[in-house]
Amino acid sequence: METKPLEGLVHPQLWRPELNSSLLIAGPCSAESPEQLLTVATALKQTKRVHYLRAGIWKPRTTPGSFQGFGVQGLGWLKDVKQEVGIPVSTEVGSEKHVYEALKFGVDLVWIGARTVANPFAMQEIAEALRGTDIPVLVKNPLSPDLDLWEGAIRRLHNVGLRKIGAIHRGFSWWGKSIFRNQPFWKLPMELKAKYPNLPVICDPSHISGNRSLVPFVAKRGVDLGFDGLIVEVHPEPTKALSDAAQQLTPDDFLMLLKFIDSVGSPEQSYPDELLSELRAEVDIMDDLLLWALSNRMELSERIASVKSNRKMTVLQSKRWNQVIERVTESGQKSGLRAGFVQKLYSEIHKESISVQKELIEKS
Ligand code: PEP
Ligand code: MN
């Protein structure tokens, strides 16, 4: 992806200048009733730190038949709560029609969900619908760990003239068992931040965690890593929520989260056990990834063995082995791995591959 800067972006502190703190968005996953919104908005307003109330109106659900949101009816509730409590409101848009409806009802900020960001047609349509407006727009990362797709979506909004743009890190879909609902892969959003230092990138600990006990720790990690704010799911009665019940916080939990992220001292000192399990969960994912790659590599070696056997070639091809070791050493160094380590590792992998190939050829 091109590295042209995103010129002229307006800093989030100018989106709501009356709040002199980093961007904080909070509220239920979905708008469920006027009473639910009123209760949660009142509690959030009292913190004097929340810039926008969040509430999903159109819910892009993975499973058909699950709760799809209240649609335009919910927009009416958002409009009312905004007036009654005096808090700006935000929601997710997934199409041109959603944009027009949200603008009509005076929504103050919109975000684009992980499923929509991956669809360039939908992104372009949304960008065109937003052309000429001044509304802040936040772009979640796509489900897959694909920085180009994320940047592409952000650029489409910038290209139509929007300047109040930000990104939301909500973690990535991944296979395998993990304590996270969506894997944080922190390196990726950090790369986005490094590439565009003026682009606000906020963290969504709720969708990364998928479970409320982890949310404060992921939030703290985001803050410590220098993210520019948070979007957190808060519900008056999380266990009864119509969507994402396991990950929403009560307003009281949210107050604790605020205290925790404000606390000085690194989480290494204050919450060593939780931090360790979070880091170890990431290590487990990486180990699964390594083993998956090794098993795929071994399968390829087996196919190569049958080609070599048909052509009466010797198993050990020194020229090819030299090329491999040279390539991986260089590639490893680019990724910050020491040459000696990469060579030792590959010599073991190569030994195993040769012995598997020999066994196969002997059997055939
Ligand atoms: C949401 O914010 O409730 C949501 C659906 O998020 P995501 O697009 O990150 O899954
Ligand atoms: Mn949600």
XYZ file of C-alpha atoms and ligand atoms in Angstrom:
375
model
C 0.000 0.000 0.000
C 1.230 3.501 -0.843
C 2.750 5.444 2.010
C 1.424 8.848 0.977
C 0.509 10.656 4.220
C -3.128 11.164 5.144
C -3.061 14.922 4.926
C -5.142 17.343 6.956
C -6.577 14.942 9.542
C -8.363 16.670 12.405
C -7.265 15.526 15.870
C -10.054 13.839 17.931
C -9.680 16.472 20.644
C -11.186 18.895 18.144
C -14.123 16.579 17.511
C -15.344 17.326 21.048
C -13.104 20.112 22.382
C -15.020 20.415 25.656
C -13.521 17.089 26.816
C -9.808 17.408 27.240
C -8.932 13.709 27.384
C -8.233 10.866 24.992
C -11.118 9.624 22.870
C -13.516 7.451 24.826
C -16.593 5.818 23.324
C -18.791 3.595 25.463
C -22.244 2.084 25.455
C -24.097 -1.117 24.691
C -23.242 -3.423 21.831
C -26.817 -2.871 20.591
C -29.571 -0.374 21.293
C -32.309 -2.482 22.883
C -34.846 -0.044 24.330
C -35.180 3.649 25.215
C -34.867 2.726 28.922
C -31.662 0.753 28.394
C -30.082 3.684 26.521
C -31.235 6.221 29.074
C -29.816 4.244 32.024
C -26.449 3.632 30.450
C -26.109 7.106 28.910
C -26.868 8.768 32.254
C -24.171 6.712 33.987
C -21.635 7.392 31.240
C -22.369 11.106 31.180
C -21.567 11.253 34.912
C -17.996 10.082 34.272
C -17.411 13.362 32.320
C -14.997 11.418 30.136
C -17.105 9.718 27.496
C -17.075 11.583 24.187
C -19.712 9.489 22.428
C -22.340 6.967 23.453
C -22.111 3.875 21.248
C -25.071 1.643 20.341
C -25.450 -0.686 17.369
C -28.654 -0.261 15.385
C -27.833 -2.518 12.433
C -25.976 -5.590 13.648
C -24.001 -7.535 11.055
C -24.319 -11.006 12.565
C -22.265 -14.017 11.617
C -25.145 -16.391 12.332
C -28.439 -15.886 10.478
C -31.403 -15.662 12.796
C -29.504 -13.966 15.618
C -30.568 -10.509 16.772
C -30.125 -8.055 13.870
C -30.693 -4.783 15.740
C -33.736 -2.507 15.871
C -32.853 -0.495 12.746
C -34.422 2.911 12.200
C -36.585 2.563 15.316
C -33.373 2.512 17.373
C -32.170 5.682 15.671
C -35.199 7.438 17.123
C -34.183 6.235 20.603
C -30.627 7.496 20.051
C -31.929 10.895 19.034
C -34.061 11.076 22.181
C -31.305 9.983 24.567
C -28.900 12.465 23.005
C -31.367 15.241 23.730
C -32.353 14.062 27.170
C -28.885 13.302 28.555
C -26.825 15.643 26.410
C -24.339 13.091 25.121
C -23.297 12.784 21.450
C -24.206 9.424 19.909
C -22.547 6.989 17.533
C -23.509 3.870 15.616
C -22.241 1.431 13.002
C -23.107 1.895 9.330
C -22.800 -0.829 6.735
C -24.363 0.683 3.627
C -25.240 3.923 1.845
C -28.784 3.695 3.199
C -27.506 3.388 6.786
C -25.400 6.538 6.290
C -28.380 8.575 5.068
C -30.579 7.347 7.906
C -27.913 7.987 10.550
C -27.273 11.510 9.240
C -31.016 12.203 9.126
C -31.323 11.313 12.816
C -28.364 13.497 13.829
C -25.907 10.723 14.731
C -22.628 12.438 15.701
C -20.063 9.776 14.773
C -20.247 6.578 12.754
C -18.003 3.549 12.634
C -17.622 0.909 9.984
C -17.622 -2.685 11.192
C -15.015 -5.382 10.622
C -17.177 -7.271 8.131
C -17.920 -4.219 5.993
C -14.344 -2.900 5.880
C -13.298 -6.024 3.975
C -15.730 -5.197 1.140
C -14.354 -2.468 -1.160
C -17.723 -1.998 -2.942
C -19.509 -1.336 0.346
C -16.659 0.906 1.522
C -16.755 2.998 -1.655
C -20.539 3.312 -1.442
C -20.312 4.432 2.204
C -17.510 6.887 1.393
C -19.603 8.453 -1.403
C -22.603 8.751 0.917
C -20.418 10.575 3.464
C -18.890 12.963 0.899
C -19.418 16.589 1.859
C -20.179 15.846 5.506
C -17.992 16.668 8.480
C -18.896 13.679 10.637
C -16.114 11.721 12.393
C -15.772 8.203 10.982
C -13.913 5.315 12.592
C -12.803 2.282 10.621
C -12.494 -1.067 12.382
C -9.829 -3.464 11.200
C -11.129 -6.143 8.823
C -11.645 -9.637 10.269
C -8.495 -10.891 8.566
C -5.059 -9.577 9.592
C -4.728 -7.568 6.383
C -3.237 -4.109 6.794
C -3.788 -3.185 3.130
C -7.552 -3.737 3.356
C -7.698 -1.609 6.510
C -5.638 1.190 4.978
C -7.581 0.956 1.720
C -10.859 1.547 3.553
C -9.369 4.533 5.413
C -8.036 5.968 2.146
C -11.429 5.713 0.454
C -12.839 7.987 3.186
C -9.896 10.367 2.945
C -10.245 10.493 -0.856
C -13.816 11.825 -0.630
C -12.588 14.663 1.588
C -13.334 13.393 5.088
C -10.770 14.590 7.624
C -12.151 13.388 10.956
C -11.034 9.822 10.463
C -9.697 7.239 12.898
C -9.089 3.514 13.140
C -10.337 0.950 15.663
C -8.282 -2.084 16.589
C -10.806 -4.846 17.429
C -8.585 -7.888 16.936
C -8.519 -10.458 14.146
C -10.380 -13.691 13.466
C -8.139 -16.684 13.892
C -8.459 -20.400 14.270
C -7.312 -22.361 17.268
C -8.071 -22.094 20.938
C -7.285 -18.856 22.704
C -8.484 -16.776 25.609
C -9.252 -13.962 23.156
C -12.339 -13.801 20.976
C -10.295 -11.964 18.353
C -6.518 -12.114 18.401
C -4.868 -8.768 19.160
C -1.709 -9.210 17.015
C -0.627 -5.824 18.410
C 2.179 -5.531 15.872
C -0.300 -4.858 13.072
C -2.137 -1.826 14.495
C 1.216 -0.531 15.757
C 2.448 -0.689 12.176
C -0.554 1.350 11.082
C 0.174 3.905 13.820
C 3.825 4.115 12.828
C 2.964 4.580 9.163
C 0.399 7.313 9.797
C 1.407 9.135 12.994
C -1.468 11.620 12.640
C -4.133 8.892 12.331
C -5.892 8.285 15.647
C -6.013 4.559 16.381
C -8.198 3.485 19.288
C -8.553 0.079 20.893
C -11.730 -1.995 21.258
C -10.915 -4.263 24.220
C -14.481 -5.655 24.251
C -14.332 -7.386 20.859
C -10.714 -8.467 21.376
C -11.547 -10.062 24.740
C -15.001 -11.525 24.159
C -15.260 -11.938 27.911
C -15.683 -9.182 30.459
C -13.011 -10.332 32.896
C -10.302 -9.700 30.322
C -11.558 -6.313 29.079
C -9.734 -4.047 31.602
C -6.393 -5.751 30.935
C -6.667 -5.470 27.175
C -7.762 -1.842 27.613
C -4.743 -1.121 29.810
C -2.436 -2.807 27.332
C -3.857 -0.616 24.557
C -3.373 2.525 26.628
C 0.182 1.521 27.587
C 1.020 0.876 23.942
C 0.019 4.442 23.117
C -3.379 3.928 21.497
C -5.341 7.161 21.177
C -8.460 6.046 22.992
C -10.908 3.235 23.641
C -14.327 2.014 22.553
C -15.870 -0.156 25.265
C -19.174 -2.028 25.442
C -21.184 -1.061 28.537
C -24.695 -2.347 29.275
C -26.928 -1.789 32.323
C -27.528 -5.560 32.595
C -24.866 -7.287 30.512
C -26.034 -10.850 31.139
C -29.416 -10.011 29.580
C -27.912 -8.270 26.512
C -29.348 -9.291 23.133
C -25.861 -9.355 21.590
C -22.352 -9.896 22.977
C -23.644 -10.594 26.501
C -20.379 -12.173 27.670
C -18.162 -9.171 26.997
C -20.183 -6.147 28.128
C -19.362 -4.312 31.356
C -21.799 -2.819 33.844
C -21.450 0.947 34.351
C -19.742 0.166 37.697
C -17.264 -2.169 35.990
C -16.593 0.624 33.519
C -15.712 3.018 36.353
C -13.238 0.442 37.641
C -11.771 0.149 34.157
C -11.259 3.921 34.049
C -9.469 3.811 37.395
C -7.339 0.931 36.212
C -6.233 2.591 32.984
C -5.437 5.770 34.923
C -3.375 3.927 37.500
C 0.300 4.655 37.353
C 2.740 1.817 37.299
C 2.916 -0.783 34.646
C 0.540 -3.753 34.626
C 3.676 -5.856 35.172
C 3.664 -4.487 38.711
C -0.026 -4.271 39.438
C -1.510 -7.313 37.685
C 1.333 -9.725 36.976
C -0.828 -12.865 36.783
C -3.390 -11.503 34.351
C -0.727 -9.911 32.195
C 1.253 -13.133 32.128
C -1.761 -15.167 31.044
C -2.581 -12.627 28.346
C 0.973 -12.755 26.991
C 1.091 -16.548 27.268
C -2.155 -16.808 25.327
C -0.472 -14.902 22.509
C 2.539 -17.205 22.691
C 0.218 -20.242 22.392
C -1.290 -18.790 19.221
C 2.164 -18.254 17.746
C 3.167 -21.817 18.666
C 0.079 -23.200 16.922
C 0.995 -21.094 13.930
C 4.576 -22.424 13.907
C 3.417 -26.043 14.147
C 0.827 -25.514 11.438
C 3.496 -24.041 9.160
C 5.893 -26.892 9.936
C 3.302 -29.541 9.207
C 2.447 -27.861 5.878
C 6.131 -27.643 5.065
C 6.595 -31.330 5.809
C 3.689 -32.249 3.531
C 5.349 -30.331 0.710
C 8.606 -32.202 1.363
C 6.723 -35.473 0.986
C 5.371 -34.403 -2.392
C 8.859 -33.332 -3.426
C 10.132 -36.774 -2.388
C 7.840 -38.470 -4.876
C 8.942 -36.094 -7.673
C 12.613 -36.788 -6.846
C 11.984 -40.513 -6.770
C 10.235 -40.488 -10.183
C 13.134 -38.552 -11.679
C 15.752 -40.703 -9.979
C 17.206 -37.657 -8.222
C 19.155 -37.894 -4.971
C 17.297 -36.743 -1.881
C 19.926 -34.247 -0.767
C 20.266 -31.421 -3.304
C 23.125 -29.294 -1.941
C 22.617 -26.361 -4.276
C 18.975 -26.031 -3.288
C 19.821 -26.398 0.411
C 22.364 -23.562 0.149
C 19.740 -21.359 -1.481
C 17.232 -22.174 1.252
C 19.601 -21.419 4.107
C 20.732 -18.172 2.492
C 17.173 -17.027 1.877
C 15.854 -17.826 5.354
C 18.882 -16.286 7.086
C 18.336 -13.034 5.240
C 14.593 -13.119 5.697
C 14.976 -13.957 9.403
C 17.385 -11.073 9.907
C 14.874 -8.705 8.355
C 12.407 -9.891 10.998
C 14.930 -9.314 13.779
C 16.041 -12.950 14.260
C 19.706 -13.757 14.786
C 21.401 -15.582 11.897
C 22.854 -18.312 14.144
C 19.434 -19.171 15.555
C 17.753 -19.339 12.128
C 20.521 -21.575 10.800
C 20.343 -23.963 13.768
C 16.560 -24.139 13.478
C 16.695 -24.799 9.737
C 19.374 -27.396 10.018
C 16.970 -29.388 12.287
C 14.049 -28.827 9.935
C 16.156 -29.878 6.979
C 17.400 -33.030 8.768
C 13.829 -34.062 9.521
C 12.717 -33.321 5.980
C 15.553 -35.391 4.469
C 14.872 -38.306 6.784
C 11.126 -38.258 5.997
C 11.894 -38.104 2.261
C 14.368 -41.012 2.495
C 11.873 -43.161 4.373
C 9.202 -42.476 1.768
C 11.502 -43.273 -1.148
C 12.694 -46.489 0.496
C 9.089 -47.583 0.995
C 8.059 -46.852 -2.617
C -19.708 -3.963 17.311
O -18.970 -2.978 17.512
O -20.654 -4.265 18.033
C -19.353 -4.897 16.232
C -20.260 -5.614 15.591
O -18.045 -4.940 16.041
P -17.101 -5.667 14.940
O -17.417 -5.050 13.630
O -15.763 -5.294 15.474
O -17.369 -7.144 15.015
Mn -20.571 -6.035 19.979
